[in-house]
Amino acid sequence: MGMDKNQIRAEVLGRRRKLSIRQRDDAAQALASHVAALPVAAAARRVACYLSMPYEPATAPMLADFAARGVEVIVPVVVPSHTLDWTVYTAESLVVATALGIAEPDGERLGAEAIGDVDLVIVPALAIDHHGCRLGRGAGYYDRALAPTSAPIAALLFDGEIVDELPSESHDVPVTMAIAPSGVFRVLG
């Protein structure tokens, strides 16, 4: 591919900024439908997901589906140690924006190990390659936070963000599947 991670990030974010509200909404609905159809999601008691930021695939429809089915959802909270803590999210959660502009529920912190007890993890990504290498924003929070879980990890993307190969490092935690509006893609491993 020949591009480094920062070049790929810039290109993806540039494309995402050009998406219309309608395209984003349609993508969010398609992603929610794909997730709901996953056997692991249908059987889940507890999932880890994220509260989407403006240029990320939106998770609101998915979160509403989980709530309607009585699935407990935990979402990440950034802590000073540059990793993620977790808190339960419900439609009634008071959500506050952090100094980084990230929406976080103002709930009880469950501890980093809470992710060890989920049936499915849904993570944001800017790109995924066919081997499950995930390109995030570059801070490494998820790579550190995913260590305690053995649950399947699904990355949400827009179409066109699944690529042949990404530059990877030994600390990168691979994902199990990539979910885009056009479908669910298992990774080769």
PDB file of N, CA, C and O in Angstrom, residues 67-134:
ATOM      1  N   ALA A  67     -30.780  -2.045  23.958  1.00  0.00           N
ATOM      2  CA  ALA A  67     -31.640  -1.670  25.088  1.00  0.00           C
ATOM      3  C   ALA A  67     -33.010  -2.340  24.969  1.00  0.00           C
ATOM      4  O   ALA A  67     -33.544  -2.871  25.951  1.00  0.00           O
ATOM      5  N   ALA A  68     -33.557  -2.352  23.756  1.00  0.00           N
ATOM      6  CA  ALA A  68     -34.883  -2.946  23.532  1.00  0.00           C
ATOM      7  C   ALA A  68     -34.884  -4.440  23.833  1.00  0.00           C
ATOM      8  O   ALA A  68     -35.903  -5.003  24.234  1.00  0.00           O
ATOM      9  N   ARG A  69     -33.723  -5.080  23.648  1.00  0.00           N
ATOM     10  CA  ARG A  69     -33.625  -6.524  23.894  1.00  0.00           C
ATOM     11  C   ARG A  69     -33.120  -6.837  25.299  1.00  0.00           C
ATOM     12  O   ARG A  69     -32.878  -7.987  25.635  1.00  0.00           O
ATOM     13  N   GLY A  70     -32.924  -5.808  26.121  1.00  0.00           N
ATOM     14  CA  GLY A  70     -32.491  -6.036  27.500  1.00  0.00           C
ATOM     15  C   GLY A  70     -31.024  -6.422  27.644  1.00  0.00           C
ATOM     16  O   GLY A  70     -30.629  -7.021  28.638  1.00  0.00           O
ATOM     17  N   VAL A  71     -30.217  -6.073  26.647  1.00  0.00           N
ATOM     18  CA  VAL A  71     -28.785  -6.371  26.706  1.00  0.00           C
ATOM     19  C   VAL A  71     -28.090  -5.236  27.471  1.00  0.00           C
ATOM     20  O   VAL A  71     -28.329  -4.069  27.188  1.00  0.00           O
ATOM     21  N   GLU A  72     -27.250  -5.588  28.432  1.00  0.00           N
ATOM     22  CA  GLU A  72     -26.496  -4.554  29.142  1.00  0.00           C
ATOM     23  C   GLU A  72     -25.357  -4.071  28.256  1.00  0.00           C
ATOM     24  O   GLU A  72     -24.666  -4.877  27.633  1.00  0.00           O
ATOM     25  N   VAL A  73     -25.188  -2.763  28.170  1.00  0.00           N
ATOM     26  CA  VAL A  73     -24.137  -2.175  27.345  1.00  0.00           C
ATOM     27  C   VAL A  73     -23.161  -1.429  28.249  1.00  0.00           C
ATOM     28  O   VAL A  73     -23.572  -0.620  29.085  1.00  0.00           O
ATOM     29  N   ILE A  74     -21.874  -1.734  28.085  1.00  0.00           N
ATOM     30  CA  ILE A  74     -20.868  -0.928  28.762  1.00  0.00           C
ATOM     31  C   ILE A  74     -20.100  -0.149  27.699  1.00  0.00           C
ATOM     32  O   ILE A  74     -19.896  -0.633  26.581  1.00  0.00           O
ATOM     33  N   VAL A  75     -19.752   1.080  28.035  1.00  0.00           N
ATOM     34  CA  VAL A  75     -19.046   1.947  27.091  1.00  0.00           C
ATOM     35  C   VAL A  75     -17.760   2.451  27.734  1.00  0.00           C
ATOM     36  O   VAL A  75     -17.643   2.504  28.959  1.00  0.00           O
ATOM     37  N   PRO A  76     -16.779   2.807  26.890  1.00  0.00           N
ATOM     38  CA  PRO A  76     -15.483   3.202  27.439  1.00  0.00           C
ATOM     39  C   PRO A  76     -15.460   4.606  28.034  1.00  0.00           C
ATOM     40  O   PRO A  76     -16.176   5.498  27.590  1.00  0.00           O
ATOM     41  N   VAL A  77     -14.617   4.735  29.033  1.00  0.00           N
ATOM     42  CA  VAL A  77     -14.332   6.009  29.678  1.00  0.00           C
ATOM     43  C   VAL A  77     -12.811   6.123  29.702  1.00  0.00           C
ATOM     44  O   VAL A  77     -12.125   5.219  30.189  1.00  0.00           O
ATOM     45  N   VAL A  78     -12.284   7.210  29.159  1.00  0.00           N
ATOM     46  CA  VAL A  78     -10.835   7.392  29.139  1.00  0.00           C
ATOM     47  C   VAL A  78     -10.364   7.796  30.539  1.00  0.00           C
ATOM     48  O   VAL A  78     -10.941   8.681  31.162  1.00  0.00           O
ATOM     49  N   VAL A  79      -9.332   7.120  31.015  1.00  0.00           N
ATOM     50  CA  VAL A  79      -8.797   7.432  32.339  1.00  0.00           C
ATOM     51  C   VAL A  79      -7.356   7.935  32.207  1.00  0.00           C
ATOM     52  O   VAL A  79      -6.714   7.713  31.178  1.00  0.00           O
ATOM     53  N   PRO A  80      -6.844   8.614  33.239  1.00  0.00           N
ATOM     54  CA  PRO A  80      -5.526   9.248  33.120  1.00  0.00           C
ATOM     55  C   PRO A  80      -4.379   8.308  32.760  1.00  0.00           C
ATOM     56  O   PRO A  80      -3.385   8.732  32.192  1.00  0.00           O
ATOM     57  N   SER A  81      -4.536   7.022  33.044  1.00  0.00           N
ATOM     58  CA  SER A  81      -3.459   6.074  32.748  1.00  0.00           C
ATOM     59  C   SER A  81      -3.386   5.719  31.257  1.00  0.00           C
ATOM     60  O   SER A  81      -2.714   4.771  30.877  1.00  0.00           O
ATOM     61  N   HIS A  82      -4.106   6.477  30.417  1.00  0.00           N
ATOM     62  CA  HIS A  82      -4.109   6.261  28.967  1.00  0.00           C
ATOM     63  C   HIS A  82      -4.627   4.887  28.583  1.00  0.00           C
ATOM     64  O   HIS A  82      -4.160   4.257  27.656  1.00  0.00           O
ATOM     65  N   THR A  83      -5.599   4.433  29.348  1.00  0.00           N
ATOM     66  CA  THR A  83      -6.310   3.233  28.946  1.00  0.00           C
ATOM     67  C   THR A  83      -7.792   3.524  29.119  1.00  0.00           C
ATOM     68  O   THR A  83      -8.183   4.679  29.272  1.00  0.00           O
ATOM     69  N   LEU A  84      -8.617   2.499  29.074  1.00  0.00           N
ATOM     70  CA  LEU A  84     -10.059   2.703  29.157  1.00  0.00           C
ATOM     71  C   LEU A  84     -10.628   2.020  30.389  1.00  0.00           C
ATOM     72  O   LEU A  84     -10.275   0.879  30.694  1.00  0.00           O
ATOM     73  N   ASP A  85     -11.494   2.725  31.076  1.00  0.00           N
ATOM     74  CA  ASP A  85     -12.342   2.146  32.099  1.00  0.00           C
ATOM     75  C   ASP A  85     -13.687   1.935  31.402  1.00  0.00           C
ATOM     76  O   ASP A  85     -13.843   2.304  30.225  1.00  0.00           O
ATOM     77  N   TRP A  86     -14.651   1.384  32.095  1.00  0.00           N
ATOM     78  CA  TRP A  86     -15.947   1.097  31.480  1.00  0.00           C
ATOM     79  C   TRP A  86     -17.061   1.507  32.425  1.00  0.00           C
ATOM     80  O   TRP A  86     -16.894   1.447  33.650  1.00  0.00           O
ATOM     81  N   THR A  87     -18.190   1.893  31.872  1.00  0.00           N
ATOM     82  CA  THR A  87     -19.365   2.216  32.666  1.00  0.00           C
ATOM     83  C   THR A  87     -20.603   1.746  31.912  1.00  0.00           C
ATOM     84  O   THR A  87     -20.588   1.649  30.679  1.00  0.00           O
ATOM     85  N   VAL A  88     -21.652   1.435  32.663  1.00  0.00           N
ATOM     86  CA  VAL A  88     -22.895   0.984  32.028  1.00  0.00           C
ATOM     87  C   VAL A  88     -23.564   2.171  31.353  1.00  0.00           C
ATOM     88  O   VAL A  88     -23.599   3.274  31.898  1.00  0.00           O
ATOM     89  N   TYR A  89     -24.093   1.930  30.151  1.00  0.00           N
ATOM     90  CA  TYR A  89     -24.811   2.964  29.414  1.00  0.00           C
ATOM     91  C   TYR A  89     -26.261   2.561  29.235  1.00  0.00           C
ATOM     92  O   TYR A  89     -26.554   1.434  28.822  1.00  0.00           O
ATOM     93  N   THR A  90     -27.174   3.474  29.559  1.00  0.00           N
ATOM     94  CA  THR A  90     -28.591   3.284  29.238  1.00  0.00           C
ATOM     95  C   THR A  90     -29.090   4.575  28.609  1.00  0.00           C
ATOM     96  O   THR A  90     -28.393   5.602  28.634  1.00  0.00           O
ATOM     97  N   ALA A  91     -30.298   4.527  28.082  1.00  0.00           N
ATOM     98  CA  ALA A  91     -30.881   5.729  27.466  1.00  0.00           C
ATOM     99  C   ALA A  91     -31.014   6.860  28.492  1.00  0.00           C
ATOM    100  O   ALA A  91     -31.058   8.026  28.127  1.00  0.00           O
ATOM    101  N   GLU A  92     -31.056   6.499  29.787  1.00  0.00           N
ATOM    102  CA  GLU A  92     -31.209   7.514  30.833  1.00  0.00           C
ATOM    103  C   GLU A  92     -29.859   8.060  31.308  1.00  0.00           C
ATOM    104  O   GLU A  92     -29.811   8.964  32.137  1.00  0.00           O
ATOM    105  N   SER A  93     -28.746   7.502  30.820  1.00  0.00           N
ATOM    106  CA  SER A  93     -27.431   7.939  31.289  1.00  0.00           C
ATOM    107  C   SER A  93     -27.213   9.419  31.015  1.00  0.00           C
ATOM    108  O   SER A  93     -27.553   9.918  29.937  1.00  0.00           O
ATOM    109  N   LEU A  94     -26.645  10.092  32.001  1.00  0.00           N
ATOM    110  CA  LEU A  94     -26.238  11.478  31.803  1.00  0.00           C
ATOM    111  C   LEU A  94     -24.895  11.447  31.089  1.00  0.00           C
ATOM    112  O   LEU A  94     -23.924  10.902  31.609  1.00  0.00           O
ATOM    113  N   VAL A  95     -24.864  11.976  29.873  1.00  0.00           N
ATOM    114  CA  VAL A  95     -23.642  11.928  29.075  1.00  0.00           C
ATOM    115  C   VAL A  95     -22.976  13.299  29.093  1.00  0.00           C
ATOM    116  O   VAL A  95     -23.630  14.320  28.855  1.00  0.00           O
ATOM    117  N   VAL A  96     -21.686  13.316  29.412  1.00  0.00           N
ATOM    118  CA  VAL A  96     -20.939  14.572  29.443  1.00  0.00           C
ATOM    119  C   VAL A  96     -19.789  14.502  28.448  1.00  0.00           C
ATOM    120  O   VAL A  96     -19.248  13.419  28.189  1.00  0.00           O
ATOM    121  N   ALA A  97     -19.423  15.631  27.889  1.00  0.00           N
ATOM    122  CA  ALA A  97     -18.293  15.666  26.954  1.00  0.00           C
ATOM    123  C   ALA A  97     -17.009  15.913  27.744  1.00  0.00           C
ATOM    124  O   ALA A  97     -16.955  16.795  28.599  1.00  0.00           O
ATOM    125  N   THR A  98     -15.995  15.125  27.457  1.00  0.00           N
ATOM    126  CA  THR A  98     -14.708  15.274  28.134  1.00  0.00           C
ATOM    127  C   THR A  98     -13.902  16.393  27.484  1.00  0.00           C
ATOM    128  O   THR A  98     -14.287  16.942  26.455  1.00  0.00           O
ATOM    129  N   ALA A  99     -12.751  16.669  28.070  1.00  0.00           N
ATOM    130  CA  ALA A  99     -11.846  17.677  27.505  1.00  0.00           C
ATOM    131  C   ALA A  99     -11.424  17.299  26.091  1.00  0.00           C
ATOM    132  O   ALA A  99     -11.126  18.162  25.266  1.00  0.00           O
ATOM    133  N   LEU A 100     -11.408  15.986  25.772  1.00  0.00           N
ATOM    134  CA  LEU A 100     -11.046  15.524  24.434  1.00  0.00           C
ATOM    135  C   LEU A 100     -12.241  15.567  23.470  1.00  0.00           C
ATOM    136  O   LEU A 100     -12.127  15.194  22.312  1.00  0.00           O
ATOM    137  N   GLY A 101     -13.407  15.983  23.994  1.00  0.00           N
ATOM    138  CA  GLY A 101     -14.594  16.041  23.143  1.00  0.00           C
ATOM    139  C   GLY A 101     -15.303  14.713  23.002  1.00  0.00           C
ATOM    140  O   GLY A 101     -16.161  14.528  22.145  1.00  0.00           O
ATOM    141  N   ILE A 102     -14.959  13.760  23.859  1.00  0.00           N
ATOM    142  CA  ILE A 102     -15.558  12.428  23.796  1.00  0.00           C
ATOM    143  C   ILE A 102     -16.761  12.385  24.729  1.00  0.00           C
ATOM    144  O   ILE A 102     -16.689  12.851  25.869  1.00  0.00           O
ATOM    145  N   ALA A 103     -17.873  11.829  24.251  1.00  0.00           N
ATOM    146  CA  ALA A 103     -19.073  11.705  25.075  1.00  0.00           C
ATOM    147  C   ALA A 103     -18.921  10.509  26.008  1.00  0.00           C
ATOM    148  O   ALA A 103     -18.650   9.399  25.555  1.00  0.00           O
ATOM    149  N   GLU A 104     -19.078  10.762  27.311  1.00  0.00           N
ATOM    150  CA  GLU A 104     -18.960   9.678  28.286  1.00  0.00           C
ATOM    151  C   GLU A 104     -20.109   9.757  29.288  1.00  0.00           C
ATOM    152  O   GLU A 104     -20.419  10.829  29.789  1.00  0.00           O
ATOM    153  N   PRO A 105     -20.714   8.618  29.591  1.00  0.00           N
ATOM    154  CA  PRO A 105     -21.739   8.623  30.641  1.00  0.00           C
ATOM    155  C   PRO A 105     -21.090   8.905  31.986  1.00  0.00           C
ATOM    156  O   PRO A 105     -19.964   8.497  32.241  1.00  0.00           O
ATOM    157  N   ASP A 106     -21.841   9.576  32.834  1.00  0.00           N
ATOM    158  CA  ASP A 106     -21.338   9.980  34.139  1.00  0.00           C
ATOM    159  C   ASP A 106     -21.690   8.914  35.184  1.00  0.00           C
ATOM    160  O   ASP A 106     -22.181   9.237  36.250  1.00  0.00           O
ATOM    161  N   GLY A 107     -21.466   7.648  34.848  1.00  0.00           N
ATOM    162  CA  GLY A 107     -21.874   6.564  35.744  1.00  0.00           C
ATOM    163  C   GLY A 107     -20.723   5.978  36.531  1.00  0.00           C
ATOM    164  O   GLY A 107     -19.574   6.400  36.395  1.00  0.00           O
ATOM    165  N   GLU A 108     -21.060   4.983  37.344  1.00  0.00           N
ATOM    166  CA  GLU A 108     -20.058   4.301  38.167  1.00  0.00           C
ATOM    167  C   GLU A 108     -19.014   3.623  37.280  1.00  0.00           C
ATOM    168  O   GLU A 108     -19.350   2.981  36.291  1.00  0.00           O
ATOM    169  N   ARG A 109     -17.755   3.778  37.644  1.00  0.00           N
ATOM    170  CA  ARG A 109     -16.668   3.132  36.896  1.00  0.00           C
ATOM    171  C   ARG A 109     -16.572   1.664  37.312  1.00  0.00           C
ATOM    172  O   ARG A 109     -16.547   1.342  38.490  1.00  0.00           O
ATOM    173  N   LEU A 110     -16.503   0.801  36.316  1.00  0.00           N
ATOM    174  CA  LEU A 110     -16.520  -0.642  36.579  1.00  0.00           C
ATOM    175  C   LEU A 110     -15.121  -1.243  36.653  1.00  0.00           C
ATOM    176  O   LEU A 110     -14.958  -2.386  37.065  1.00  0.00           O
ATOM    177  N   GLY A 111     -14.106  -0.497  36.187  1.00  0.00           N
ATOM    178  CA  GLY A 111     -12.749  -1.033  36.160  1.00  0.00           C
ATOM    179  C   GLY A 111     -12.409  -1.579  34.783  1.00  0.00           C
ATOM    180  O   GLY A 111     -13.283  -2.008  34.022  1.00  0.00           O
ATOM    181  N   ALA A 112     -11.118  -1.565  34.461  1.00  0.00           N
ATOM    182  CA  ALA A 112     -10.653  -1.991  33.145  1.00  0.00           C
ATOM    183  C   ALA A 112     -11.008  -3.443  32.842  1.00  0.00           C
ATOM    184  O   ALA A 112     -11.207  -3.831  31.699  1.00  0.00           O
ATOM    185  N   GLU A 113     -11.091  -4.259  33.893  1.00  0.00           N
ATOM    186  CA  GLU A 113     -11.338  -5.691  33.676  1.00  0.00           C
ATOM    187  C   GLU A 113     -12.795  -6.005  33.351  1.00  0.00           C
ATOM    188  O   GLU A 113     -13.129  -7.142  33.004  1.00  0.00           O
ATOM    189  N   ALA A 114     -13.686  -5.015  33.417  1.00  0.00           N
ATOM    190  CA  ALA A 114     -15.110  -5.253  33.119  1.00  0.00           C
ATOM    191  C   ALA A 114     -15.300  -5.800  31.707  1.00  0.00           C
ATOM    192  O   ALA A 114     -16.239  -6.545  31.438  1.00  0.00           O
ATOM    193  N   ILE A 115     -14.394  -5.453  30.805  1.00  0.00           N
ATOM    194  CA  ILE A 115     -14.510  -5.925  29.423  1.00  0.00           C
ATOM    195  C   ILE A 115     -14.276  -7.436  29.333  1.00  0.00           C
ATOM    196  O   ILE A 115     -14.636  -8.076  28.345  1.00  0.00           O
ATOM    197  N   GLY A 116     -13.717  -8.019  30.385  1.00  0.00           N
ATOM    198  CA  GLY A 116     -13.514  -9.471  30.400  1.00  0.00           C
ATOM    199  C   GLY A 116     -14.808 -10.245  30.489  1.00  0.00           C
ATOM    200  O   GLY A 116     -14.838 -11.453  30.269  1.00  0.00           O
ATOM    201  N   ASP A 117     -15.896  -9.573  30.819  1.00  0.00           N
ATOM    202  CA  ASP A 117     -17.180 -10.240  31.039  1.00  0.00           C
ATOM    203  C   ASP A 117     -18.237  -9.865  30.002  1.00  0.00           C
ATOM    204  O   ASP A 117     -19.408  -9.809  30.302  1.00  0.00           O
ATOM    205  N   VAL A 118     -17.803  -9.545  28.785  1.00  0.00           N
ATOM    206  CA  VAL A 118     -18.781  -9.226  27.741  1.00  0.00           C
ATOM    207  C   VAL A 118     -18.805 -10.338  26.697  1.00  0.00           C
ATOM    208  O   VAL A 118     -17.860 -11.115  26.577  1.00  0.00           O
ATOM    209  N   ASP A 119     -19.904 -10.397  25.953  1.00  0.00           N
ATOM    210  CA  ASP A 119     -20.067 -11.428  24.917  1.00  0.00           C
ATOM    211  C   ASP A 119     -19.645 -10.938  23.536  1.00  0.00           C
ATOM    212  O   ASP A 119     -19.422 -11.733  22.630  1.00  0.00           O
ATOM    213  N   LEU A 120     -19.550  -9.616  23.385  1.00  0.00           N
ATOM    214  CA  LEU A 120     -19.191  -9.017  22.104  1.00  0.00           C
ATOM    215  C   LEU A 120     -18.618  -7.634  22.383  1.00  0.00           C
ATOM    216  O   LEU A 120     -19.112  -6.922  23.258  1.00  0.00           O
ATOM    217  N   VAL A 121     -17.572  -7.275  21.647  1.00  0.00           N
ATOM    218  CA  VAL A 121     -16.981  -5.932  21.750  1.00  0.00           C
ATOM    219  C   VAL A 121     -17.131  -5.250  20.391  1.00  0.00           C
ATOM    220  O   VAL A 121     -16.769  -5.827  19.363  1.00  0.00           O
ATOM    221  N   ILE A 122     -17.670  -4.033  20.394  1.00  0.00           N
ATOM    222  CA  ILE A 122     -17.828  -3.256  19.162  1.00  0.00           C
ATOM    223  C   ILE A 122     -16.927  -2.037  19.277  1.00  0.00           C
ATOM    224  O   ILE A 122     -17.058  -1.253  20.227  1.00  0.00           O
ATOM    225  N   VAL A 123     -16.001  -1.912  18.340  1.00  0.00           N
ATOM    226  CA  VAL A 123     -15.006  -0.845  18.412  1.00  0.00           C
ATOM    227  C   VAL A 123     -15.056   0.036  17.173  1.00  0.00           C
ATOM    228  O   VAL A 123     -15.433  -0.409  16.094  1.00  0.00           O
ATOM    229  N   PRO A 124     -14.650   1.302  17.332  1.00  0.00           N
ATOM    230  CA  PRO A 124     -14.525   2.165  16.160  1.00  0.00           C
ATOM    231  C   PRO A 124     -13.226   1.841  15.426  1.00  0.00           C
ATOM    232  O   PRO A 124     -12.293   1.301  16.001  1.00  0.00           O
ATOM    233  N   ALA A 125     -13.184   2.161  14.141  1.00  0.00           N
ATOM    234  CA  ALA A 125     -11.958   1.972  13.358  1.00  0.00           C
ATOM    235  C   ALA A 125     -12.005   2.927  12.177  1.00  0.00           C
ATOM    236  O   ALA A 125     -13.082   3.318  11.725  1.00  0.00           O
ATOM    237  N   LEU A 126     -10.834   3.277  11.691  1.00  0.00           N
ATOM    238  CA  LEU A 126     -10.751   4.076  10.465  1.00  0.00           C
ATOM    239  C   LEU A 126     -10.534   3.175   9.253  1.00  0.00           C
ATOM    240  O   LEU A 126     -10.903   3.519   8.143  1.00  0.00           O
ATOM    241  N   ALA A 127      -9.929   2.018   9.497  1.00  0.00           N
ATOM    242  CA  ALA A 127      -9.734   1.021   8.441  1.00  0.00           C
ATOM    243  C   ALA A 127      -9.415  -0.308   9.108  1.00  0.00           C
ATOM    244  O   ALA A 127      -8.947  -0.353  10.242  1.00  0.00           O
ATOM    245  N   ILE A 128      -9.695  -1.383   8.379  1.00  0.00           N
ATOM    246  CA  ILE A 128      -9.386  -2.747   8.813  1.00  0.00           C
ATOM    247  C   ILE A 128      -8.797  -3.446   7.605  1.00  0.00           C
ATOM    248  O   ILE A 128      -9.265  -3.242   6.482  1.00  0.00           O
ATOM    249  N   ASP A 129      -7.796  -4.296   7.828  1.00  0.00           N
ATOM    250  CA  ASP A 129      -7.319  -5.079   6.686  1.00  0.00           C
ATOM    251  C   ASP A 129      -7.828  -6.512   6.776  1.00  0.00           C
ATOM    252  O   ASP A 129      -8.505  -6.894   7.738  1.00  0.00           O
ATOM    253  N   HIS A 130      -7.522  -7.301   5.765  1.00  0.00           N
ATOM    254  CA  HIS A 130      -8.075  -8.657   5.676  1.00  0.00           C
ATOM    255  C   HIS A 130      -7.561  -9.589   6.766  1.00  0.00           C
ATOM    256  O   HIS A 130      -8.105 -10.671   6.959  1.00  0.00           O
ATOM    257  N   HIS A 131      -6.540  -9.165   7.487  1.00  0.00           N
ATOM    258  CA  HIS A 131      -6.008  -9.986   8.587  1.00  0.00           C
ATOM    259  C   HIS A 131      -6.524  -9.521   9.943  1.00  0.00           C
ATOM    260  O   HIS A 131      -6.103 -10.029  10.970  1.00  0.00           O
ATOM    261  N   GLY A 132      -7.413  -8.533   9.938  1.00  0.00           N
ATOM    262  CA  GLY A 132      -7.987  -8.058  11.195  1.00  0.00           C
ATOM    263  C   GLY A 132      -7.200  -6.960  11.865  1.00  0.00           C
ATOM    264  O   GLY A 132      -7.506  -6.571  12.991  1.00  0.00           O
ATOM    265  N   CYS A 133      -6.193  -6.439  11.188  1.00  0.00           N
ATOM    266  CA  CYS A 133      -5.439  -5.319  11.753  1.00  0.00           C
ATOM    267  C   CYS A 133      -6.325  -4.079  11.699  1.00  0.00           C
ATOM    268  O   CYS A 133      -6.892  -3.759  10.655  1.00  0.00           O
ATOM    269  N   ARG A 134      -6.456  -3.392  12.834  1.00  0.00           N
ATOM    270  CA  ARG A 134      -7.337  -2.231  12.956  1.00  0.00           C
ATOM    271  C   ARG A 134      -6.522  -0.951  13.009  1.00  0.00           C
ATOM    272  O   ARG A 134      -5.572  -0.843  13.764  1.00  0.00           O
TER     273      ARG A 134
END
